[in-house]
mmCIF file of C-alpha atoms in Angstrom:
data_model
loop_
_atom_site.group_PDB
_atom_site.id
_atom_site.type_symbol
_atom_site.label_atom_id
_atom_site.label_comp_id
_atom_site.label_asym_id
_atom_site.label_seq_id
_atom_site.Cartn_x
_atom_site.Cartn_y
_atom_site.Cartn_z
ATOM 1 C CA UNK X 22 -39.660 115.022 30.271
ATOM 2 C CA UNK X 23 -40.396 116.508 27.073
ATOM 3 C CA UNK X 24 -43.449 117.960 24.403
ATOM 4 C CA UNK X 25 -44.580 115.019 22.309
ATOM 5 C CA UNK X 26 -45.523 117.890 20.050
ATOM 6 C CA UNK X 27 -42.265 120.102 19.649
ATOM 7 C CA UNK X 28 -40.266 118.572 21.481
ATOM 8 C CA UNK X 29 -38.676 121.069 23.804
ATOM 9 C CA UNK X 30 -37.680 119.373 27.648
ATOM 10 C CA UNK X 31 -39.418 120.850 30.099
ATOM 11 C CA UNK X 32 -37.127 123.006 32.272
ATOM 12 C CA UNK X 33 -36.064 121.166 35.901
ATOM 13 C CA UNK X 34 -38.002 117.712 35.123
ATOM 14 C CA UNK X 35 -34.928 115.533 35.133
ATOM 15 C CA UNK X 36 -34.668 112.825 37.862
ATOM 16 C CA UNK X 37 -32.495 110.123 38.125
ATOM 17 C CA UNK X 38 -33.397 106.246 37.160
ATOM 18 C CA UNK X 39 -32.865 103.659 40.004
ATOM 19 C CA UNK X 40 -30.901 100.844 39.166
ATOM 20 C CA UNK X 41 -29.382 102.218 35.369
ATOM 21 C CA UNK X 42 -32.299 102.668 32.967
ATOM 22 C CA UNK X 43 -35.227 101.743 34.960
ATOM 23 C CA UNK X 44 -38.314 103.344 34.601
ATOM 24 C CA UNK X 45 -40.575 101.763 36.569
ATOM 25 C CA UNK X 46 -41.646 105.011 38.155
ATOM 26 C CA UNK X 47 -42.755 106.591 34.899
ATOM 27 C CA UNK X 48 -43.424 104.476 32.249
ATOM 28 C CA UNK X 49 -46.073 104.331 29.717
ATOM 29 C CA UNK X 50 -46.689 100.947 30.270
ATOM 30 C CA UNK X 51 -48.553 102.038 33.218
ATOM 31 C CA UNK X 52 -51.034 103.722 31.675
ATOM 32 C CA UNK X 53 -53.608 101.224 30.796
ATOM 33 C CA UNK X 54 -54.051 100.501 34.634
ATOM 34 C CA UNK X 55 -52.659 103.244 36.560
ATOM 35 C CA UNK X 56 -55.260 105.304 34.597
ATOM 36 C CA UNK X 57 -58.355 103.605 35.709
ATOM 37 C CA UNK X 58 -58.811 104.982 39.082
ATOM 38 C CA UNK X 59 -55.999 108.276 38.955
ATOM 39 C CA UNK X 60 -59.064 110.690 38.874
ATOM 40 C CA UNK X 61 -60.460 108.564 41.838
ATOM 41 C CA UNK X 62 -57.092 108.269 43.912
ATOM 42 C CA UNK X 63 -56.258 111.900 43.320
ATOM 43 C CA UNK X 64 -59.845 113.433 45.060
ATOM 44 C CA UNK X 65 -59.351 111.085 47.648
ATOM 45 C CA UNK X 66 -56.383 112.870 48.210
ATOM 46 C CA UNK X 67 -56.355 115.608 50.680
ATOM 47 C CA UNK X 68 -53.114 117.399 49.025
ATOM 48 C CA UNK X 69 -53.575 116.503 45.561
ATOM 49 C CA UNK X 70 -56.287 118.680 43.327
ATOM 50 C CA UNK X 71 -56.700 118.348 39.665
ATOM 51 C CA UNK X 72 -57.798 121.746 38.205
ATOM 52 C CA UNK X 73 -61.595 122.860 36.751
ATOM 53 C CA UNK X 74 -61.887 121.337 33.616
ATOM 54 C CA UNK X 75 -58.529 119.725 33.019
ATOM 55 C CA UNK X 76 -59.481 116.602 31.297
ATOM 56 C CA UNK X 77 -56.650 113.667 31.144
ATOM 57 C CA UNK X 78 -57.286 111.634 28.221
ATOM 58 C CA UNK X 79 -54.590 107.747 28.452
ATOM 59 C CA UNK X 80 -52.781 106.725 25.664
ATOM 60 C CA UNK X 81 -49.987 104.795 24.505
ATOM 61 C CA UNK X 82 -47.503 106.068 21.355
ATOM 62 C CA UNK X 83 -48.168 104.025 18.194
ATOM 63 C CA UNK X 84 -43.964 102.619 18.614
ATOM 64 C CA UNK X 85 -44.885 101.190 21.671
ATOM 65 C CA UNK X 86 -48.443 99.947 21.674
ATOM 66 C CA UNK X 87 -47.534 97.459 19.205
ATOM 67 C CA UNK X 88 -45.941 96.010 22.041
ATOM 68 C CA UNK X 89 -48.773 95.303 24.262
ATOM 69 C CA UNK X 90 -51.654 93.403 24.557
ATOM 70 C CA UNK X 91 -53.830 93.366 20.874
ATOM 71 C CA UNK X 92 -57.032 95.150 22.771
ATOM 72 C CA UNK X 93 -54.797 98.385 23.656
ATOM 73 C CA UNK X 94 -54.556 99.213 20.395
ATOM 74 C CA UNK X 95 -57.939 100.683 19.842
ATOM 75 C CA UNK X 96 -58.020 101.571 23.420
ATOM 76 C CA UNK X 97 -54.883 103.552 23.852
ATOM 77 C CA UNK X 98 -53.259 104.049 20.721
ATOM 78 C CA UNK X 99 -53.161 108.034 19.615
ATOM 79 C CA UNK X 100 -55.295 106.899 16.186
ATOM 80 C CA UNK X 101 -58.382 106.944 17.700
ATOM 81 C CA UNK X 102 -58.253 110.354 20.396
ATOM 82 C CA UNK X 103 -59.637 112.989 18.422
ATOM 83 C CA UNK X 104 -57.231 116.108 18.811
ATOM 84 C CA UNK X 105 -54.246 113.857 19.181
ATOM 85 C CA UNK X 106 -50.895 114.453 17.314
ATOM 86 C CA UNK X 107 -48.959 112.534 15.283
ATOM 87 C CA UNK X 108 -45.146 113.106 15.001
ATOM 88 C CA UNK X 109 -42.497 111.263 12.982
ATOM 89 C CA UNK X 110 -40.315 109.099 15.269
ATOM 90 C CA UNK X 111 -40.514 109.062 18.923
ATOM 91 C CA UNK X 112 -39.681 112.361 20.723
ATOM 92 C CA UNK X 113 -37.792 110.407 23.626
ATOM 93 C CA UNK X 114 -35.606 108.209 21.570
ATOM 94 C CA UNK X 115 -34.331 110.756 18.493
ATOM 95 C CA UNK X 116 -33.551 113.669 22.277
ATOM 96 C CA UNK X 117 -31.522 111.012 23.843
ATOM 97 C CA UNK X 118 -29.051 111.247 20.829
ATOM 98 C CA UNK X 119 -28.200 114.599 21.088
ATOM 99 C CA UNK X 120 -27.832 113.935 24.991
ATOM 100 C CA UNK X 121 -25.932 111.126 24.569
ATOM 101 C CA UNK X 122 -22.927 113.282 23.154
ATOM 102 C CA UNK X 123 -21.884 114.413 26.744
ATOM 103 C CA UNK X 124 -23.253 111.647 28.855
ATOM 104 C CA UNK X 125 -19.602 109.519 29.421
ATOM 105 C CA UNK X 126 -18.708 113.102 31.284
ATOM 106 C CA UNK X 127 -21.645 113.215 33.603
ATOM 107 C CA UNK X 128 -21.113 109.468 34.469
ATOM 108 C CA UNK X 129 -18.301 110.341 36.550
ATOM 109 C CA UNK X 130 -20.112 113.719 38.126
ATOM 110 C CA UNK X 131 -21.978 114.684 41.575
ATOM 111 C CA UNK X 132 -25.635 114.646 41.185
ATOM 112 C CA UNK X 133 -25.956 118.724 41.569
ATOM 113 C CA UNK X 134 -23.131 118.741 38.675
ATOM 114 C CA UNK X 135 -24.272 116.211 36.351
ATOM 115 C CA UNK X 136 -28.304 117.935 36.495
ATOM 116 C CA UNK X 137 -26.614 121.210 35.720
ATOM 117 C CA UNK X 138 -24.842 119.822 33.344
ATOM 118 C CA UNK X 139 -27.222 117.866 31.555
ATOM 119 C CA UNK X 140 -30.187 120.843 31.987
ATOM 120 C CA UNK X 141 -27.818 123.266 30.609
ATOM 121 C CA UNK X 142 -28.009 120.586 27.101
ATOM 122 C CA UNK X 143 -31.431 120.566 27.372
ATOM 123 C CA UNK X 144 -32.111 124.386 27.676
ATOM 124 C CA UNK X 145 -29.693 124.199 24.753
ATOM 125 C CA UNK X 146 -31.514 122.134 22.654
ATOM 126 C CA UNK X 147 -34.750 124.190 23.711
ATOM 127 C CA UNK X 148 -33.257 127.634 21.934
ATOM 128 C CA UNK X 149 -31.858 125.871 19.151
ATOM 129 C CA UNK X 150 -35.687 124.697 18.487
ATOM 130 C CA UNK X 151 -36.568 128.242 19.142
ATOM 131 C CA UNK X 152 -34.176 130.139 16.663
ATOM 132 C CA UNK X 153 -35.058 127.245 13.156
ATOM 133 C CA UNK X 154 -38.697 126.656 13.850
ATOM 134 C CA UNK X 155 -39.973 128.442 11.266
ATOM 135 C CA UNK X 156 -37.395 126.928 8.786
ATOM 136 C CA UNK X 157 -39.022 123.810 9.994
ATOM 137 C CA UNK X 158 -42.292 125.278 10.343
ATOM 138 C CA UNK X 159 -42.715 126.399 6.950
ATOM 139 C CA UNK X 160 -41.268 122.908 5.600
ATOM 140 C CA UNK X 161 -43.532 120.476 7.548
ATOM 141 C CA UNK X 162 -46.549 122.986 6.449
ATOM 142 C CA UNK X 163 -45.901 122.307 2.792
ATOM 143 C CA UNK X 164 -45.366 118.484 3.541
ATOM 144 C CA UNK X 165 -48.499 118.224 5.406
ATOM 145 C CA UNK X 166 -50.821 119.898 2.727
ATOM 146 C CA UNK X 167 -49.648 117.909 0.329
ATOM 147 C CA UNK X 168 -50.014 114.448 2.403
ATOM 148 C CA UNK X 169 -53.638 116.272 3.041
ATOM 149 C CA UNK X 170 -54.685 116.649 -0.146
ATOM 150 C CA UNK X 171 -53.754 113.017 -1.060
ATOM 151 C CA UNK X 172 -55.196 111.415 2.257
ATOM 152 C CA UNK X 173 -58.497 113.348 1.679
ATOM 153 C CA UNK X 174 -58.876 111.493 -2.176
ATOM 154 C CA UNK X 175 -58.334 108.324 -0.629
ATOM 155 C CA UNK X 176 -60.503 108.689 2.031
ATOM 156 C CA UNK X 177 -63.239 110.268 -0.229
ATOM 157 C CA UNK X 178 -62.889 107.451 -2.588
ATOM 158 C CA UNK X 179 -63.460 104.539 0.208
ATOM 159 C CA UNK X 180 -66.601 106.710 1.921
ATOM 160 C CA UNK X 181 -68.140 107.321 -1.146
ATOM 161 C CA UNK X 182 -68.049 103.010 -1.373
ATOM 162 C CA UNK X 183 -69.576 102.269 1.971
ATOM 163 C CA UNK X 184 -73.633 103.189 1.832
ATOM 164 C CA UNK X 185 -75.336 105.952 3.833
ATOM 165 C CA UNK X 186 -76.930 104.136 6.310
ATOM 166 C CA UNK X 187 -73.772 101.626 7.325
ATOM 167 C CA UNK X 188 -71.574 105.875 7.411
ATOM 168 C CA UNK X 189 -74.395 106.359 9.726
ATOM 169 C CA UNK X 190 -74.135 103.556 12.024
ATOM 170 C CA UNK X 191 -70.750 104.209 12.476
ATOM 171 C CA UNK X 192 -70.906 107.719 13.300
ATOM 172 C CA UNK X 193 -73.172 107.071 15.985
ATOM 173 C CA UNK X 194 -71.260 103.934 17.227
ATOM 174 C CA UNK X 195 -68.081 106.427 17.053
ATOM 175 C CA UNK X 196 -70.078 109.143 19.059
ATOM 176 C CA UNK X 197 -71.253 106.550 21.913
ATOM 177 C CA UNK X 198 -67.083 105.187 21.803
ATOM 178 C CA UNK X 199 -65.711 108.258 22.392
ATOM 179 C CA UNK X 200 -68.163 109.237 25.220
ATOM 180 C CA UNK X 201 -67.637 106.300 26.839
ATOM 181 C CA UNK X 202 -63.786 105.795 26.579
ATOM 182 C CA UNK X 203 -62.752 107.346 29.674
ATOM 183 C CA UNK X 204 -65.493 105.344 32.312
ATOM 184 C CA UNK X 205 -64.908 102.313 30.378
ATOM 185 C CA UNK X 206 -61.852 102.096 27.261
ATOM 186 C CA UNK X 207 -63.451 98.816 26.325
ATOM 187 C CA UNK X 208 -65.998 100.916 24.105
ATOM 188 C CA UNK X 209 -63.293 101.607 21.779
ATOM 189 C CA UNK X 210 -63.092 98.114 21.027
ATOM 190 C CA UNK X 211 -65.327 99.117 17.624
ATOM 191 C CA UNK X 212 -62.096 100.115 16.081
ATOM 192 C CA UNK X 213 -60.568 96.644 16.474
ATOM 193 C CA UNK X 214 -60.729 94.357 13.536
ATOM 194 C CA UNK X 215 -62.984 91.806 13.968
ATOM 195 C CA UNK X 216 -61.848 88.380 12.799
ATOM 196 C CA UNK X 217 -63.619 85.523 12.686
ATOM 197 C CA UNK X 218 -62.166 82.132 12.526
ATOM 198 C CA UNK X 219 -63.425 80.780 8.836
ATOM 199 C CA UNK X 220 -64.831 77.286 8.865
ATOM 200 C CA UNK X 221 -63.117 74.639 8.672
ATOM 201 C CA UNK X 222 -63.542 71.401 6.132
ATOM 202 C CA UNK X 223 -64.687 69.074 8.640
ATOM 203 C CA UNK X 224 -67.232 71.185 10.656
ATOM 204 C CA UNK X 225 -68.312 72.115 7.472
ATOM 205 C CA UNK X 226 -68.662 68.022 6.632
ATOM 206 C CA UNK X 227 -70.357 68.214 10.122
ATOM 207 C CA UNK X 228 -72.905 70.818 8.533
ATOM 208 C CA UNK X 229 -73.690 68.749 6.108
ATOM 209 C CA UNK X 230 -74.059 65.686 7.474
ATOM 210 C CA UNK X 231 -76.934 67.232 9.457
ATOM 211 C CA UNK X 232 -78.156 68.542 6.335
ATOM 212 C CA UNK X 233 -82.143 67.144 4.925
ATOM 213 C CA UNK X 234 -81.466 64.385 2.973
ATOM 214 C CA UNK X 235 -82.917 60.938 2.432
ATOM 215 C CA UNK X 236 -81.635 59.020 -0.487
ATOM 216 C CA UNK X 237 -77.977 60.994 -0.665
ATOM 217 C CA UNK X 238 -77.165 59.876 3.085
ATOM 218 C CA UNK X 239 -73.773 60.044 3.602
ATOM 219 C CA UNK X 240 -72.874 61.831 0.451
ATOM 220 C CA UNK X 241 -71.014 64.803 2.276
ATOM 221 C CA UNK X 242 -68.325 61.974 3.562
ATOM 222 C CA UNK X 243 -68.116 60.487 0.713
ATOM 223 C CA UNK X 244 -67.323 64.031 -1.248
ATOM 224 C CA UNK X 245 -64.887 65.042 1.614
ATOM 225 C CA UNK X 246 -62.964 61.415 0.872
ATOM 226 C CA UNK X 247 -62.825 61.916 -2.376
ATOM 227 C CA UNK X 248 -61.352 65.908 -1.828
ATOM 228 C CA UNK X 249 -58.878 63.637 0.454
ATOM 229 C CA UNK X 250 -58.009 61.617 -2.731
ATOM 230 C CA UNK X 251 -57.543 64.372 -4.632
ATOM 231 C CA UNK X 252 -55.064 65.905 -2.189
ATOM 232 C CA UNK X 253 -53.206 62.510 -2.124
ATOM 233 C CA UNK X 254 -52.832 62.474 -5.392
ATOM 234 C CA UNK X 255 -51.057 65.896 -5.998
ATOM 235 C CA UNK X 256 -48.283 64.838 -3.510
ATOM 236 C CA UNK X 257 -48.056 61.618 -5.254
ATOM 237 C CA UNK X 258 -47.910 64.036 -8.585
ATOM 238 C CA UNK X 259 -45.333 65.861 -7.216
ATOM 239 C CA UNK X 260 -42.974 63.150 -5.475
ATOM 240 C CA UNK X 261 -43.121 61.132 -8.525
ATOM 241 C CA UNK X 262 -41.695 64.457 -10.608
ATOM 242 C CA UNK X 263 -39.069 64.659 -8.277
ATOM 243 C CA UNK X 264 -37.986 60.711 -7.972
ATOM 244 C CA UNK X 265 -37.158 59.418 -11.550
ATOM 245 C CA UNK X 266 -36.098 56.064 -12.553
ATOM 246 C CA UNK X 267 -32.413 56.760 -10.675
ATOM 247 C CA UNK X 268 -33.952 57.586 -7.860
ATOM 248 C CA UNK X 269 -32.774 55.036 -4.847
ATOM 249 C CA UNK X 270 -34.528 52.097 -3.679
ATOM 250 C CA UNK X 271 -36.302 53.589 -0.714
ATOM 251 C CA UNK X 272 -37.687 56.455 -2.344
ATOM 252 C CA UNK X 273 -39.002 54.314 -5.359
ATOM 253 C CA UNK X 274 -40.376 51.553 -2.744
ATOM 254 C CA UNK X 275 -42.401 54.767 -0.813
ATOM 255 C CA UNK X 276 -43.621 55.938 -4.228
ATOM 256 C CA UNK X 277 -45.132 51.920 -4.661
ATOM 257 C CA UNK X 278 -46.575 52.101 -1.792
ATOM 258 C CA UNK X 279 -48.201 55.278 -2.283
ATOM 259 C CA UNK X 280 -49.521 54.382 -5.521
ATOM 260 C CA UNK X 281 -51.119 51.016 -3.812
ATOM 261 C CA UNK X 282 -52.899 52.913 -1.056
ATOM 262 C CA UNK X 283 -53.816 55.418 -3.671
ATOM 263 C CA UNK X 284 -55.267 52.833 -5.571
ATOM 264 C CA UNK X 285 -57.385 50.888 -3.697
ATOM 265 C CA UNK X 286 -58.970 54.626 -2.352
ATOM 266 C CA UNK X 287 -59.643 55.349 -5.937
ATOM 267 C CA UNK X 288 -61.176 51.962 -6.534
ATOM 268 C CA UNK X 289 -63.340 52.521 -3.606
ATOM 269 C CA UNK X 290 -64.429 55.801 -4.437
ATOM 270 C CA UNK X 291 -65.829 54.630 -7.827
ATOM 271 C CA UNK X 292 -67.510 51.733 -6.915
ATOM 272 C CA UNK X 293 -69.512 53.637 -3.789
ATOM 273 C CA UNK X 294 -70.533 56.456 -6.406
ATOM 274 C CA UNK X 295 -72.794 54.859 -8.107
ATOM 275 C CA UNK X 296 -74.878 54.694 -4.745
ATOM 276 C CA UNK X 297 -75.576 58.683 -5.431
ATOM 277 C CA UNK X 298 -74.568 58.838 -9.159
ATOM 278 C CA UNK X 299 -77.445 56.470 -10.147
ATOM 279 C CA UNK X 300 -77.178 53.448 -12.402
ATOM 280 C CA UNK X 301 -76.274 55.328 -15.350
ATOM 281 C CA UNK X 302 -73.077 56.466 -13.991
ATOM 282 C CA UNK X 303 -70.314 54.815 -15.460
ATOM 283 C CA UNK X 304 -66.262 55.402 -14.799
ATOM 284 C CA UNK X 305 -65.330 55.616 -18.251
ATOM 285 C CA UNK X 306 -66.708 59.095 -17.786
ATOM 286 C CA UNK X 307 -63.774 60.201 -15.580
ATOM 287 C CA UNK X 308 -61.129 58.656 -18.060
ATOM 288 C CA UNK X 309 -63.024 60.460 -21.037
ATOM 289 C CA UNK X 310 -62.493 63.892 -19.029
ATOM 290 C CA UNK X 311 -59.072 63.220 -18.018
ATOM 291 C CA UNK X 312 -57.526 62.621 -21.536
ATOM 292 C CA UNK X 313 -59.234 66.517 -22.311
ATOM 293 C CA UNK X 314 -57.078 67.745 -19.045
ATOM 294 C CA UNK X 315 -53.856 69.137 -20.034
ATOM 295 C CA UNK X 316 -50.988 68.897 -17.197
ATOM 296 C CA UNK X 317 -48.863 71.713 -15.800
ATOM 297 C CA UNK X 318 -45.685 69.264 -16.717
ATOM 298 C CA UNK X 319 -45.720 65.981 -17.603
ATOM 299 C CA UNK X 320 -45.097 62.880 -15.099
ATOM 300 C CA UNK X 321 -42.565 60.411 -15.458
ATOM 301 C CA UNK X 322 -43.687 57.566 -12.614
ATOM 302 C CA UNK X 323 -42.215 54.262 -13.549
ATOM 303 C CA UNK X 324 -44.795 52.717 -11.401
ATOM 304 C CA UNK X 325 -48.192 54.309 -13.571
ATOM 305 C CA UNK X 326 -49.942 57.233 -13.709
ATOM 306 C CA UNK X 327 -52.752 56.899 -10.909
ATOM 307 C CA UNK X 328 -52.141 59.954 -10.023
ATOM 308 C CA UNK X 329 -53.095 61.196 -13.698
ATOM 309 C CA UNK X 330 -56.824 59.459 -12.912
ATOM 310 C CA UNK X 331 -59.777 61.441 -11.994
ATOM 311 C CA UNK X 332 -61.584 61.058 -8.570
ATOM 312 C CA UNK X 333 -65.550 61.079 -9.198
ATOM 313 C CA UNK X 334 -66.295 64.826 -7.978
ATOM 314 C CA UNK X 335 -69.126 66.315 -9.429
ATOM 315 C CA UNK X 336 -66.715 69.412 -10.887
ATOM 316 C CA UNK X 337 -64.943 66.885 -12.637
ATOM 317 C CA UNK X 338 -68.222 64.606 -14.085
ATOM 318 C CA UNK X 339 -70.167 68.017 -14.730
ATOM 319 C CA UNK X 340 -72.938 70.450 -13.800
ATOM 320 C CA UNK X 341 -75.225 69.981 -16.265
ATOM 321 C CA UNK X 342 -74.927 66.357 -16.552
ATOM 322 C CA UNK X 343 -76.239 66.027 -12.695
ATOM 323 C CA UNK X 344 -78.859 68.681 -12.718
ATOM 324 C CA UNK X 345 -80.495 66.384 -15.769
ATOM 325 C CA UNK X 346 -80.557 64.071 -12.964
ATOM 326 C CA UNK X 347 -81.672 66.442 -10.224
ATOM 327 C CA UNK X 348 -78.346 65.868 -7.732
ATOM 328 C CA UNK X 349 -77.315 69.834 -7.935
ATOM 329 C CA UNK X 350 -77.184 69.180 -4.099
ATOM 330 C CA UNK X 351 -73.730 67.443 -4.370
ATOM 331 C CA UNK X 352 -72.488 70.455 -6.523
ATOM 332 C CA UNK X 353 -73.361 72.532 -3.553
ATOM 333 C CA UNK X 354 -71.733 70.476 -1.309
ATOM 334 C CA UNK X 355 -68.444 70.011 -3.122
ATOM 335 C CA UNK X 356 -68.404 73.622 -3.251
ATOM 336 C CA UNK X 357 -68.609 73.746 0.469
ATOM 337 C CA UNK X 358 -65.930 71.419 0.966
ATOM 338 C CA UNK X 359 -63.858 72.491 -0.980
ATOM 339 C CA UNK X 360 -64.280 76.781 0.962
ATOM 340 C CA UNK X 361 -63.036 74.803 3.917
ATOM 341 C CA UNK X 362 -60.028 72.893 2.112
ATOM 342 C CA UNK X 363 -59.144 76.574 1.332
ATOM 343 C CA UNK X 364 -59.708 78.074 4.679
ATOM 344 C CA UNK X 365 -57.344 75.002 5.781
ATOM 345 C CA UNK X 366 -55.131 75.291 3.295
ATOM 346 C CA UNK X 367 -54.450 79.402 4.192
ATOM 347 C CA UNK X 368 -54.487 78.687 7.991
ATOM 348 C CA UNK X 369 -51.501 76.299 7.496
ATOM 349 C CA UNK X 370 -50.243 79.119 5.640
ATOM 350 C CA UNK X 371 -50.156 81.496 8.435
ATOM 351 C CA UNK X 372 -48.936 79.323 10.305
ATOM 352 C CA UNK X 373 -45.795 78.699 8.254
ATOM 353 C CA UNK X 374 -45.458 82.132 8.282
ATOM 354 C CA UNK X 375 -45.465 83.087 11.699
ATOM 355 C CA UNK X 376 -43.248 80.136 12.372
ATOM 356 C CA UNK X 377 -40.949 81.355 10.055
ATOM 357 C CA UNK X 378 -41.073 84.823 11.823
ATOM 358 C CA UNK X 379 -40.096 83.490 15.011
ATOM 359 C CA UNK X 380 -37.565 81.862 13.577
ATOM 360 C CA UNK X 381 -36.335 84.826 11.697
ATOM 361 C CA UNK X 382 -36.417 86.836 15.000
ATOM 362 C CA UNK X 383 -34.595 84.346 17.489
ATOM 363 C CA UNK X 384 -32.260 83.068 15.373
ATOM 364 C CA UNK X 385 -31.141 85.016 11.933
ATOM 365 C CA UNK X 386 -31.911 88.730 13.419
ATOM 366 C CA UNK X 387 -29.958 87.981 16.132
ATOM 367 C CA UNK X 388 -26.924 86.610 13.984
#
């Protein structure tokens, strides 16, 4: 046992783990539900007594919390207890070193010898901590008035962002927290990032399917096809880059057959938009724009260039050309669609990444 603070042991608190390095007796991970009814178990108690005003406040180091269930964090963690220190490392973990120096000769020792042994390091390592502290002292003083001075600008900076009333609210929801941590630690749960799952393209379709509309029924499927299309078509783009004329037979058939399906979905798409285009809509429009589109890199498909050819979104026909005609409502929805192709698009993200993560962990970290 040792100060989280200074780290000195504390003289004749060394016991022996059962069974090698167990520490099922006294570990932290405990804490979160030993702690809930200690103060009750210990007045039950007729030889146990906790002192006037000694106040035990649960918590979990930050190296470890990260470990456990994502609501201990603001429950637990030493961030949030006011008074709380913060030291660099784990005071455990950087002791053990030093101890670890004369542990194969207490392996083959008596118990009596190897605790005399191993206090005797320990009330070592105590005076040496005595005699350089204020070497240290002075050093981590310096370091920590500096690493005040440049915390304090950055906090100053972000409060000085964040109105009066919303500084407010949170000092008050802070106050309530903190009162209520130790009856219930699920008040601290303010300190938690709160993350909401972002909408996704089709319950945003489903939105706006329900939306008002008379004459421009069935317009959000029709846009959300047509986003489809579009996402077709880049693939297309790309696999045709990649497969040129040498390419072998099967890739070149898949390409074909891409370009078909792609097609007739294009085809499709033009002739249903003049249902809430109006009559005056015509598909030369889309060819017009797409000669004034410059490419990234240009496409060398043996097979055509469908993939070159415009679907009939309203960001590609244009703004102004619809509000003459009073149909701003499918530039709205387009918009909308096209949030939750993003919010798809950076889920699928995340999940490549964590899947790469867990792969990183399992297989190359352990190599």
């Amino acid at each position: 046992c040792a100060c989280a603070r200074h780290g000195c042991f504390v003289p004749h608190a060394m016991v022996d783990f059962q069974k090698g390095e167990q520490q099922v007796n006294m570990d932290y991970a405990l804490v979160h539900a030993y702690s809930r009814n200690l103060v009750r178990r210990i007045w039950s108690n007729d030889f146990i007594s906790l002192p006037d005003g000694l106040q035990i406040l649960p918590g979990i180091r930050i190296w470890h919390v990260h470990g456990h269930k994502s609501e201990c964090f603001p429950q637990y963690a030493l961030n949030f207890i006011p008074g709380a220190g913060r030291v660099d490392g784990e005071i455990m973990e950087t002791l053990w070193s030093s101890l670890n120096i004369i542990s194969p000769s207490a392996r083959g020792m008596a118990t009596p010898h190897r605790q005399e042994l191993l206090g005797f390091q320990m009330s070592d390592s105590n005076f040496l901590k005595m005699v350089q502290m204020h070497e240290w002292t002075n050093v981590l003083i310096r370091l920590t008035c500096c690493a005040d001075i440049e915390v304090t600008e950055a906090f100053d900076k972000l409060n000085n962002q964040v109105p009066e009333s919303l500084r407010m609210l949170w000092s008050e929801q802070q106050t309530k927290a903190l009162n209520d941590w130790l009856m219930d630690p699920r008040a601290m749960d303010i300190y938690d990032v709160q993350l909401e799952k972002a909408p996704t393209m089709k319950s945003l379709e489903m939105n706006l399917i329900n939306w008002p509309q008379d004459q421009l029924r069935g317009s959000a499927t029709w846009l959300a096809k047509a986003l489809k299309v579009e996402e077709a078509q880049i693939m297309l783009a790309i696999d045709a880059h990649q497969a040129n004329t040498s390419g072998m037979e099967n890739q070149q058939l898949s390409i074909a057959r891409q370009w078909d399906q792609l097609q007739s979905q294009l085809d499709g798409l033009v002739v249903s938009a003049a249902r809430f285009l109006g009559k005056d809509w015509e598909d030369e429009m889309l060819t017009e724009i797409a000669s004034n589109i410059t490419q990234d890199y240009e496409i060398e498909n043996p097979f055509g260039n469908v993939e070159s050819i415009l679907p009939p979104l309203p960001s590609y026909i244009g703004v102004e050309w619809l509000q003459e005609l009073g149909l701003e409502i499918l530039v709205d929805q387009e918009l909308s669609l096209r949030q939750g192709q993003a919010n798809d698009c950076l889920h699928e993200i995340r999940l490549a990444l964590a899947d790469k993560s867990i792969i990183f962990q399992q297989d190359v970290r352990h190599a």
